[in-house]
Amino acid sequence: MTALSALRIADHDTHTHLDTHMIADWLDIGTVDQLPALGARTLPVRGGKEIAIFRTANGDVYALVNQCPHKQGPLSQGIVHDTTVTCPLHNWRISLIDGHALGEDEGCVPTIPVKIDGGRILIGRKEALQGMA
Amino acid sequence: MSQKPHLIVVGNGMAGCRAVEEILARDPNKFRITIFGSEPRVNYNRIMLSPLLAGEKSFDDIVINSEAWYADNGITLVAGDAIVAVDRAAQTVTSASGRTESYDRLLLATGSDPFIIPVPGKDLPGVITFRDMEDVDKMLAAADAGGDAVVIGGGLLGLEAAHGLALRGMKVTVIHLMPTLMERQLDEAAGWLLKTELERRGQTILTQADTGEVYGDGKVEGVRLKDGTEIPCSIVVMAVGIRPSTGLAKAAGLDVERGILVDDHMMTSDPAVLAVGECVQHRGAVYGLVAPLWEMCRALADSQTGNPSGYTGSVTSTKLKVSGIDVFSAGDFSGGEGCEDIVLRDATRGVYKRVIVKDEKVIGAVLYGDTADGNWYFDLLKKEENIADIREALIFGQAFASGGALSDPKAAVAALSDDAEICGCNGVSKGQVMACVAGGATDLDAVRATCKASASCGSCTGLVENLLALALGDDYSGERTVKTMCKCTSFTHEDVRAAIVEKGLKAIPEVMQEMSWTTPDGCSSCRPALNYYLLCAWPAEHVEDPQSRFVNERMHANIQKDGTYSVVPRMWGGVTTPNELRAIADAADKYGARMVKVTGGQRLDLFGIKKEDLPAIWGDLNAAGMVSGHAYGKALRTVKTCVGSEWCRFGTQDSTGLGIKAEQMTWGSWMPHKFKIAVSGCPRNCAEATIKDFGVICVDSGYELHIGGNGGIHLRGTDFLCKVATEQEALDYCAAFTQLYREEARYLDRTAPWVERVGLDYVKKRIVEDEVGREALRNRFLYAQSFLQVDPWAERASGKESFLHEHIAEIRPFAVVGGAA
Ligand code: SRM
Ligand SMILES: Cc1cc2nc3c(=O)[nH]c(=O)nc-3n(C[C@H](O)[C@H](O)[C@H](O)COP(=O)(O)OP(=O)(O)OC[C@H]3O[C@@H](n4cnc5c(N)ncnc54)[C@H](O)[C@@H]3O)c2cc1C
Ligand code: SF4
Ligand code: FES
């Protein structure tokens, strides 16, 4: 077996497949400029829960499980403002920083740690795979 | 002499020499010192390369340590000879020229290397970085030769290079990948102001522009963006970022991550080797500014002279060195829970100030246009001072906040003199506002109407309200009763719409600046409204912001509760053909629609389509001649019709035909809310025209026009507007009414509440009685339609904004790599 921890097979915008059967703390999922400002893109996890990767106006990047704590709305499709995303289904506001519902609503969605290195987005492997059976 | 331990410094830059200075200041006899520098000159102030390029300084002005300094302190300077290898076991270094020296202590201060984006053509002559004197010389030579320059990177360095080159007479284009300039240091609002100012000065700023290649035959001839745009130029300055220069350390086997790892005393993983400056990584952080270097050098010298203090990391602040543009930022301005933004905008002076407060402490500041208080905020930030007492006055700056009556803003305005200016936009003094209140104005609206204070940018609203409270005491009813657009602004929908038209505002950040938004980038309630108001006011010129659209409009499909989408192709007037039906059936099969339903709007809805499949299904439907039904939009939805005179024994006119014409005229139009039309062929009204936004009931003698109906949450029958004789008139009135609604209703008001608010008589006056006005409204509608009638599906199917439909990547935890043995 190769010693590579996370292997990026296709290096492009569409469907970079990350094979992660080895031990890596961080997974490289692409570049920051692949994310629309004040928007998000999705990262499906085979056998796990889809992740939403957000970019704020400052260019900061956050990752949450792509499921609203209310009724599983796809948070990736909501409107991003400041460090909050408003769920597209019933307008709950969710903090990108810690995944908590803001205001009157209560609930929390798991966050995945993100770091940026030379314009590339790295997300925490353990947390990315946390929803897996 | 030779008994003294030998300190070799690699890097004759800012940190290396400063470390030596700090050591000498503590103990001049501690080391015998040799400095190797790859640059063939003495130590100079790198940050002054920008003013040097701009022609504001000469090299002599920016030298920090002249040759005399090296001589006086017995330092051997080996300039123009880089160290190429370190042998830690033998404790020696070897230079490019082959010189080997042994050390007792080694100090690595190698700085950073400019990052070069790996595009074709990056090695062509004429591609320059901006790091040292050589680079500046190359830029100056290019400027002398004349021609155009492209600067890649809209950060500090790039903008300073662009500024210098522009002053040297070159036509400069800045290419920046991100949507706003200096996004690491500035928020969106300040970045936008900066861009506007640089453009005013003649630079071309391309944001969200991705460099594809540098082209040219043997030398740079231009830059081609990934979208195909070509920008001819004779030099390309790459200023996209820096990387700690760690090659030497890595080869020597020292611990290196992003930078050379050091402890609080700047010691690397080898106790005989120290490192300082931009090349190091300390407690996880690497720095690209000088302030942290000074602190590192102090800690290094303390520990080397037996008095260890320890470096604990730095908070940094940034200033842009472009003359006439004041930009300052410090700390954390990403916001988030528990953070509160205090924003002050003064459009006439071009000022934007934002201070971020958390737990009663300043944690960040972004200032544009007026940076006088930058240091004060930075000081509050570094000292983590509790600002609860000066909270109200904080944003007005140090002078104001410490001007005596600190805690009470009312006391602060009471203390102002009568001729103190309250409203900068309209030049209204405190005395005038007080006179206006004495003259009977008892609330903000009255003050705005009489003396114009706070009626322009609104940034003095708080001051005016405090003056009202001061003058009226208990009689002041407090905040206004009018509903503001949202919590981000003190203005109403109408105020904002009027300003957009009067001031010619074309982009969301521009509105936010002019109207003094109190949040940096709005909220999910004002952003979609602003986007709509702009596109309605300036159909040809507004800057569309897709991220300010609700999901359905962004995806051109209705999101379902399980996150899939429904797809509704347009069926003009509810009429279809066998071919269309076949294409719909094929699409339903091919994309696995889980249900096909006849909607209440006389067309077919395909449910359960995946977001990834949307462009493809649209492509298929387009191929069969169908376009988007906008079943998702605040837009023209459906035009319901009945069979009418063509078939029905009671039909008086061709209601189906009129409905189709109406739909062809109005489709694609964005509205404050959804808009539905129906045409019935006789008063039996099978198309339910009397619960539509615009309804037509055909009669023998012509067409009865009805408005403001709603079959939704609050059932409302239409009001009768008037009767017209011809089909063309029916269409013209329809266009005029639609435009009146588009131009005057608040975002998210259907026609029913809007008509109730403005009154049927008002609508009649505008549409029925004022013939010229009606004609003008109709023409404005048709003009707007000339931009809006573009099938969004066709655009997406051809690949536009494809990222909206594609995953960024996919994680397959159990896949086997390549299947190799
Ligand atoms: C598909 C359809 C129901 C159907 O199966 O027939 C439908 C489906 C929805 N309607 Fe409707 N409405 C549909 C005809 C109607 C009608 C009947 C009509 O148009 O003649 C009405 C009453 C007439 C009217 O609008 O005045 C109607 C009044 C509403 C309302 C209440 C509007 C109001 O002003 O009170 C909403 C809520 C809203 O828009 O905020 C709504 C909202 C919705 C939404 C968009 C809810 C949402 O935001 O997700 C539903 C989307 C379902 C989906 O996932 O696709 N729908 N909806 C009909 C699509 C018509 C079309 O071809 O485009
Ligand atoms: C144009 C420009 C404007 C700037 N403006 C600002 C500003 O306004 N404010 C601010 O805070 N900061 C600014 N900076 C950043 C600031 O200049 C740096 O943070 C600072 O110079 C870093 O110091 P250093 O000693 O770590 O690196 P440097 O000053 O780069 O010194 C490193 C030296 O080591 C030499 N070297 C590298 N490898 C070897 C080797 N193997 N052998 C021998 N020598 C070697 C290099 O040639 C270089 O001379 C600016 C930088 C630039 C380029
Ligand atoms: S009536 Fe309610 S449930 Fe039915 S489609 Fe309309 S919004 Fe959805
Ligand atoms: S599912 Fe997100 S708000 Fe209801």
Short mmCIF file of C-alpha atoms and ligand atoms in Angstrom, two decimals, chain A residues 67-75 86-94 105, chain B residues 561, ligand 4:
data_model
loop_
_atom_site.label_atom_id
_atom_site.label_comp_id
_atom_site.label_asym_id
_atom_site.label_seq_id
_atom_site.Cartn_x
_atom_site.Cartn_y
_atom_site.Cartn_z
CA GLN A 67 -27.98 19.34 7.62
CA CYS A 68 -30.00 21.92 9.45
CA PRO A 69 -30.68 20.93 13.07
CA HIS A 70 -34.32 21.83 12.46
CA LYS A 71 -35.47 19.49 9.68
CA GLN A 72 -32.27 18.55 7.89
CA GLY A 73 -32.43 21.43 5.38
CA PRO A 74 -29.33 21.64 3.13
CA LEU A 75 -27.46 24.53 4.77
CA THR A 86 -29.72 31.19 7.03
CA CYS A 87 -31.25 27.79 6.27
CA PRO A 88 -33.08 27.76 2.94
CA LEU A 89 -36.03 25.78 4.25
CA HIS A 90 -37.36 27.68 7.26
CA ASN A 91 -34.85 30.45 7.84
CA TRP A 92 -33.15 29.22 10.98
CA ARG A 93 -29.88 31.04 11.41
CA ILE A 94 -26.91 28.78 12.09
CA ASP A 105 -34.05 28.50 17.96
CA LYS B 561 -37.91 19.30 2.00
S1 FES C 4 -34.70 22.66 8.09
FE1 FES C 4 -33.46 24.41 8.41
S2 FES C 4 -34.85 25.84 9.18
FE2 FES C 4 -36.11 24.09 8.91
#
